[in-house]
Amino acid sequence: MTESQTLYEVIGGETRVRDMVDRFYDLMELEPEFALLRAAHPPTLDNARERLFMFLSGWMGGPDLYIEAHGHPRLRMRHMPFAIGTQERDQWLRAMAWAMEDVGIAEALRLRLMESFYQTADWMRNKPD
């Protein structure tokens, strides 16, 4: 990655971000170890898939799709209706790590992204364990 490249460019742009998000939600539906995380979502994941894709696109330095469509993300506020504890945080992180590996994101980039994802996911916790 050079200083002039965004994470969005380094990761592979729209296609790779979409692949990563789709794999994340596929794993959530397929793997029993993510049952708690899946239970916090509505029956269909289409809206969640699109919103996470849009958010990550802008967060990684690509098009600000989420902001254009929904305004400021206000992540913590938007997640307050959902009980998020350590288990939910850890399931989210595990599913994302698995998804990134499955779509072929290089290990060094996965580690860098996981540091940021951990900080955000930990900040999202809103219930005692």
Coordinates of N, CA and C in Angstrom, one line a residue:
M1 N 0.8 -1.2 0.0 CA 0.0 0.0 0.0 C 0.9 1.2 0.0
T2 N 0.6 2.1 -0.9 CA 1.3 3.4 -0.9 C 0.5 4.5 -0.2
E3 N 1.1 5.6 0.1 CA 0.4 6.6 0.8 C -0.7 7.2 0.0
S4 N -0.7 7.1 -1.3 CA -1.7 7.6 -2.2 C -2.9 6.7 -2.4
Q5 N -2.7 5.4 -2.0 CA -3.8 4.4 -2.1 C -4.7 4.4 -0.9
T6 N -5.9 4.2 -1.1 CA -6.9 4.0 0.0 C -7.0 2.6 0.3
L7 N -7.5 2.2 1.4 CA -7.8 0.8 1.8 C -8.7 0.2 0.7
Y8 N -9.7 1.0 0.3 CA -10.7 0.6 -0.7 C -9.9 0.1 -2.0
E9 N -8.9 0.9 -2.4 CA -8.2 0.5 -3.6 C -7.3 -0.7 -3.3
V10 N -6.7 -0.7 -2.2 CA -5.8 -1.8 -1.9 C -6.5 -3.1 -1.7
I11 N -7.7 -3.1 -1.1 CA -8.5 -4.3 -0.9 C -9.1 -4.8 -2.2
G12 N -9.2 -4.0 -3.2 CA -9.7 -4.4 -4.5 C -11.0 -3.8 -5.0
G13 N -11.4 -2.7 -4.3 CA -12.5 -1.9 -4.7 C -13.9 -2.5 -4.4
E14 N -14.9 -2.1 -5.2 CA -16.3 -2.5 -4.9 C -16.5 -4.0 -4.9
T15 N -15.9 -4.7 -5.9 CA -16.1 -6.1 -6.0 C -15.6 -6.8 -4.8
R16 N -14.4 -6.5 -4.3 CA -13.8 -7.2 -3.2 C -14.5 -6.9 -1.9
V17 N -14.9 -5.6 -1.7 CA -15.7 -5.2 -0.5 C -17.0 -5.9 -0.5
R18 N -17.7 -6.0 -1.6 CA -19.0 -6.7 -1.7 C -18.8 -8.2 -1.4
D19 N -17.8 -8.8 -2.0 CA -17.5 -10.2 -1.7 C -17.3 -10.5 -0.3
M20 N -16.5 -9.6 0.4 CA -16.2 -9.8 1.8 C -17.5 -9.7 2.6
V21 N -18.3 -8.7 2.4 CA -19.6 -8.5 3.1 C -20.5 -9.7 2.8
D22 N -20.6 -10.1 1.6 CA -21.5 -11.2 1.3 C -21.0 -12.5 2.0
R23 N -19.7 -12.7 2.0 CA -19.2 -13.9 2.7 C -19.5 -13.8 4.2
F24 N -19.3 -12.6 4.8 CA -19.6 -12.4 6.2 C -21.0 -12.8 6.6
Y25 N -22.0 -12.3 5.8 CA -23.4 -12.6 6.1 C -23.7 -14.1 5.7
D26 N -23.1 -14.7 4.7 CA -23.3 -16.1 4.4 C -22.8 -16.9 5.6
L27 N -21.6 -16.6 6.1 CA -21.1 -17.3 7.3 C -22.1 -17.2 8.5
M28 N -22.6 -16.0 8.7 CA -23.5 -15.8 9.8 C -24.7 -16.7 9.7
E29 N -25.2 -16.9 8.5 CA -26.4 -17.8 8.3 C -26.0 -19.3 8.3
L30 N -24.8 -19.6 7.9 CA -24.4 -21.0 7.7 C -23.8 -21.7 9.0
E31 N -23.0 -20.9 9.7 CA -22.2 -21.5 10.8 C -22.9 -21.4 12.2
P32 N -23.1 -22.5 12.8 CA -23.7 -22.5 14.2 C -23.0 -21.6 15.2
E33 N -21.7 -21.4 15.0 CA -21.0 -20.6 16.0 C -21.3 -19.1 16.0
F34 N -22.1 -18.7 15.0 CA -22.6 -17.3 14.8 C -24.0 -17.2 15.1
A35 N -24.6 -18.2 15.8 CA -26.1 -18.2 16.1 C -26.5 -17.0 16.9
L36 N -25.8 -16.6 17.9 CA -26.2 -15.4 18.7 C -26.1 -14.1 17.8
L37 N -25.2 -14.0 17.0 CA -25.1 -12.8 16.1 C -26.2 -12.8 15.1
R38 N -26.5 -14.0 14.5 CA -27.6 -14.1 13.6 C -28.9 -13.8 14.2
A39 N -29.1 -14.2 15.4 CA -30.4 -13.9 16.1 C -30.7 -12.5 16.3
A40 N -29.6 -11.6 16.3 CA -29.8 -10.2 16.5 C -30.3 -9.5 15.2
H41 N -30.4 -10.2 14.1 CA -30.7 -9.6 12.8 C -32.1 -10.1 12.4
P42 N -32.7 -9.3 11.5 CA -34.0 -9.7 11.0 C -34.0 -11.0 10.1
P43 N -35.1 -11.6 9.8 CA -35.1 -12.8 9.0 C -34.3 -12.7 7.7
T44 N -34.5 -11.6 7.0 CA -33.7 -11.4 5.8 C -32.5 -10.5 6.1
L45 N -31.4 -10.8 5.5 CA -30.2 -10.0 5.7 C -29.9 -9.1 4.6
D46 N -30.7 -9.0 3.6 CA -30.5 -8.1 2.4 C -30.1 -6.7 2.8
N47 N -30.9 -6.1 3.7 CA -30.7 -4.7 4.1 C -29.4 -4.6 4.9
A48 N -29.1 -5.5 5.7 CA -27.9 -5.4 6.5 C -26.7 -5.6 5.6
R49 N -26.8 -6.5 4.6 CA -25.7 -6.6 3.6 C -25.4 -5.3 2.9
E50 N -26.4 -4.7 2.5 CA -26.3 -3.5 1.7 C -25.7 -2.3 2.5
R51 N -26.2 -2.2 3.7 CA -25.7 -1.1 4.6 C -24.3 -1.3 5.0
L52 N -23.9 -2.6 5.3 CA -22.5 -2.8 5.7 C -21.6 -2.5 4.5
F53 N -22.0 -3.0 3.3 CA -21.2 -2.7 2.1 C -21.0 -1.2 1.9
M54 N -22.2 -0.5 2.0 CA -22.1 0.9 1.8 C -21.2 1.6 2.8
F55 N -21.4 1.2 4.1 CA -20.5 1.8 5.1 C -19.1 1.5 4.9
L56 N -18.7 0.3 4.7 CA -17.3 -0.1 4.5 C -16.7 0.6 3.3
S57 N -17.5 0.8 2.2 CA -16.9 1.4 1.0 C -16.4 2.8 1.4
G58 N -17.2 3.6 2.1 CA -16.8 4.9 2.5 C -15.7 4.9 3.6
W59 N -15.8 4.0 4.5 CA -14.9 3.9 5.6 C -13.5 3.6 5.1
M60 N -13.4 2.8 4.0 CA -12.1 2.4 3.5 C -11.6 3.4 2.5
G61 N -12.3 4.5 2.3 CA -11.8 5.6 1.4 C -12.4 5.5 0.0
G62 N -13.4 4.7 -0.2 CA -14.1 4.6 -1.5 C -15.3 5.6 -1.5
P63 N -16.2 5.3 -2.3 CA -17.4 6.2 -2.4 C -18.2 6.2 -1.0
D64 N -18.6 7.3 -0.6 CA -19.3 7.5 0.6 C -20.8 7.1 0.5
L65 N -21.1 5.9 0.0 CA -22.4 5.5 -0.3 C -23.4 5.6 0.9
Y66 N -22.9 5.2 2.1 CA -23.8 5.2 3.2 C -24.2 6.6 3.6
I67 N -23.2 7.5 3.7 CA -23.5 8.9 4.0 C -24.4 9.5 3.0
E68 N -24.2 9.2 1.7 CA -25.1 9.8 0.7 C -26.5 9.3 0.9
A69 N -26.7 8.1 1.3 CA -28.0 7.5 1.4 C -28.7 7.7 2.7
H70 N -27.9 7.7 3.8 CA -28.5 7.7 5.2 C -27.9 8.7 6.1
G71 N -27.0 9.5 5.7 CA -26.4 10.5 6.5 C -25.3 9.9 7.4
H72 N -24.9 10.6 8.4 CA -23.8 10.2 9.3 C -24.1 8.8 9.8
P73 N -23.1 7.9 9.8 CA -23.4 6.5 10.3 C -23.9 6.4 11.7
R74 N -23.5 7.2 12.7 CA -23.9 7.1 14.1 C -24.0 5.7 14.5
L75 N -22.9 5.0 14.3 CA -22.9 3.5 14.6 C -23.4 3.1 16.0
R76 N -22.9 3.7 17.0 CA -23.3 3.3 18.3 C -24.8 3.6 18.5
M77 N -25.3 4.8 18.1 CA -26.7 5.1 18.3 C -27.6 4.1 17.5
R78 N -27.2 3.8 16.3 CA -28.0 2.9 15.4 C -28.0 1.5 16.0
H79 N -27.0 1.1 16.8 CA -26.9 -0.3 17.3 C -27.4 -0.4 18.7
M80 N -27.8 0.7 19.3 CA -28.3 0.7 20.7 C -29.5 -0.2 20.9
P81 N -30.4 -0.3 19.9 CA -31.6 -1.2 20.2 C -31.2 -2.7 20.3
F82 N -30.0 -3.0 20.0 CA -29.6 -4.4 20.0 C -28.6 -4.7 21.2
A83 N -28.8 -5.7 21.9 CA -28.0 -6.1 23.0 C -26.7 -6.6 22.5
I84 N -25.6 -5.9 22.7 CA -24.3 -6.3 22.2 C -23.3 -6.4 23.4
G85 N -22.9 -7.6 23.6 CA -21.9 -7.9 24.7 C -20.7 -8.5 24.1
T86 N -19.9 -9.0 24.9 CA -18.6 -9.6 24.5 C -18.8 -10.8 23.5
Q87 N -19.8 -11.6 23.7 CA -20.0 -12.7 22.8 C -20.4 -12.2 21.4
E88 N -21.3 -11.3 21.4 CA -21.8 -10.7 20.1 C -20.6 -10.1 19.4
R89 N -19.8 -9.3 20.1 CA -18.6 -8.6 19.5 C -17.7 -9.7 19.0
D90 N -17.4 -10.7 19.7 CA -16.4 -11.7 19.3 C -17.0 -12.5 18.1
Q91 N -18.3 -12.8 18.1 CA -18.8 -13.5 16.9 C -18.7 -12.6 15.7
W92 N -19.0 -11.3 15.8 CA -18.9 -10.4 14.7 C -17.4 -10.4 14.1
L93 N -16.5 -10.3 15.0 CA -15.1 -10.3 14.7 C -14.6 -11.6 14.0
R94 N -15.0 -12.7 14.6 CA -14.7 -14.0 14.0 C -15.2 -14.2 12.6
A95 N -16.5 -13.8 12.4 CA -17.1 -13.9 11.1 C -16.4 -13.1 10.1
M96 N -16.0 -11.8 10.5 CA -15.4 -10.9 9.6 C -14.0 -11.5 9.2
A97 N -13.3 -11.9 10.2 CA -11.9 -12.5 10.0 C -12.0 -13.7 9.0
W98 N -12.9 -14.5 9.2 CA -13.1 -15.7 8.4 C -13.5 -15.2 6.9
A99 N -14.4 -14.3 6.8 CA -14.8 -13.8 5.5 C -13.6 -13.2 4.8
M100 N -12.8 -12.4 5.5 CA -11.7 -11.8 4.8 C -10.7 -12.8 4.3
E101 N -10.5 -13.8 5.1 CA -9.6 -14.9 4.7 C -10.2 -15.7 3.5
D102 N -11.5 -16.0 3.5 CA -12.1 -16.7 2.4 C -12.1 -16.0 1.1
V103 N -12.1 -14.6 1.1 CA -12.1 -13.9 -0.1 C -10.7 -13.5 -0.6
G104 N -9.7 -14.0 0.2 CA -8.3 -13.8 -0.3 C -7.7 -12.5 0.1
I105 N -8.1 -11.9 1.1 CA -7.4 -10.6 1.5 C -6.1 -11.0 2.2
A106 N -5.0 -10.4 1.8 CA -3.7 -10.7 2.3 C -3.6 -10.6 3.8
E107 N -2.8 -11.4 4.5 CA -2.8 -11.5 5.9 C -2.4 -10.2 6.6
A108 N -1.5 -9.4 6.0 CA -1.1 -8.2 6.6 C -2.2 -7.2 6.6
L109 N -3.0 -7.1 5.6 CA -4.1 -6.2 5.5 C -5.3 -6.7 6.4
R110 N -5.5 -8.0 6.5 CA -6.5 -8.6 7.4 C -6.1 -8.2 8.8
L111 N -4.9 -8.3 9.2 CA -4.5 -7.9 10.6 C -4.7 -6.4 10.8
R112 N -4.4 -5.6 9.9 CA -4.6 -4.2 10.0 C -6.1 -3.8 10.2
L113 N -6.9 -4.4 9.3 CA -8.3 -4.2 9.4 C -8.9 -4.7 10.7
M114 N -8.5 -5.9 11.2 CA -9.0 -6.5 12.4 C -8.7 -5.6 13.6
E115 N -7.6 -4.9 13.6 CA -7.3 -4.0 14.7 C -8.4 -2.9 14.8
S116 N -8.7 -2.3 13.6 CA -9.7 -1.3 13.6 C -11.1 -1.8 13.9
F117 N -11.4 -3.0 13.3 CA -12.7 -3.6 13.6 C -12.9 -3.9 15.1
Y118 N -11.8 -4.4 15.7 CA -11.9 -4.7 17.1 C -12.2 -3.4 17.9
Q119 N -11.5 -2.4 17.6 CA -11.8 -1.1 18.4 C -13.2 -0.7 18.2
T120 N -13.8 -0.8 17.0 CA -15.1 -0.3 16.8 C -16.1 -1.3 17.4
A121 N -15.9 -2.6 17.2 CA -16.8 -3.6 17.8 C -16.8 -3.6 19.3
D122 N -15.7 -3.3 19.9 CA -15.6 -3.2 21.4 C -16.4 -2.0 21.9
W123 N -16.3 -0.9 21.1 CA -16.9 0.3 21.5 C -18.5 0.2 21.4
M124 N -18.9 -0.8 20.5 CA -20.3 -1.0 20.3 C -21.0 -1.7 21.4
R125 N -20.2 -2.4 22.3 CA -20.8 -3.1 23.4 C -21.7 -2.2 24.2
N126 N -22.9 -2.7 24.6 CA -23.9 -1.9 25.3 C -24.6 -2.7 26.4
K127 N -24.1 -3.9 26.7 CA -24.7 -4.6 27.8 C -23.6 -5.3 28.6
P128 N -23.9 -5.5 29.9 CA -22.8 -6.1 30.7 C -22.8 -7.6 30.4
D129 N -21.6 -8.2 30.7 CA -21.4 -9.6 30.4 C -21.8 -10.4 31.6

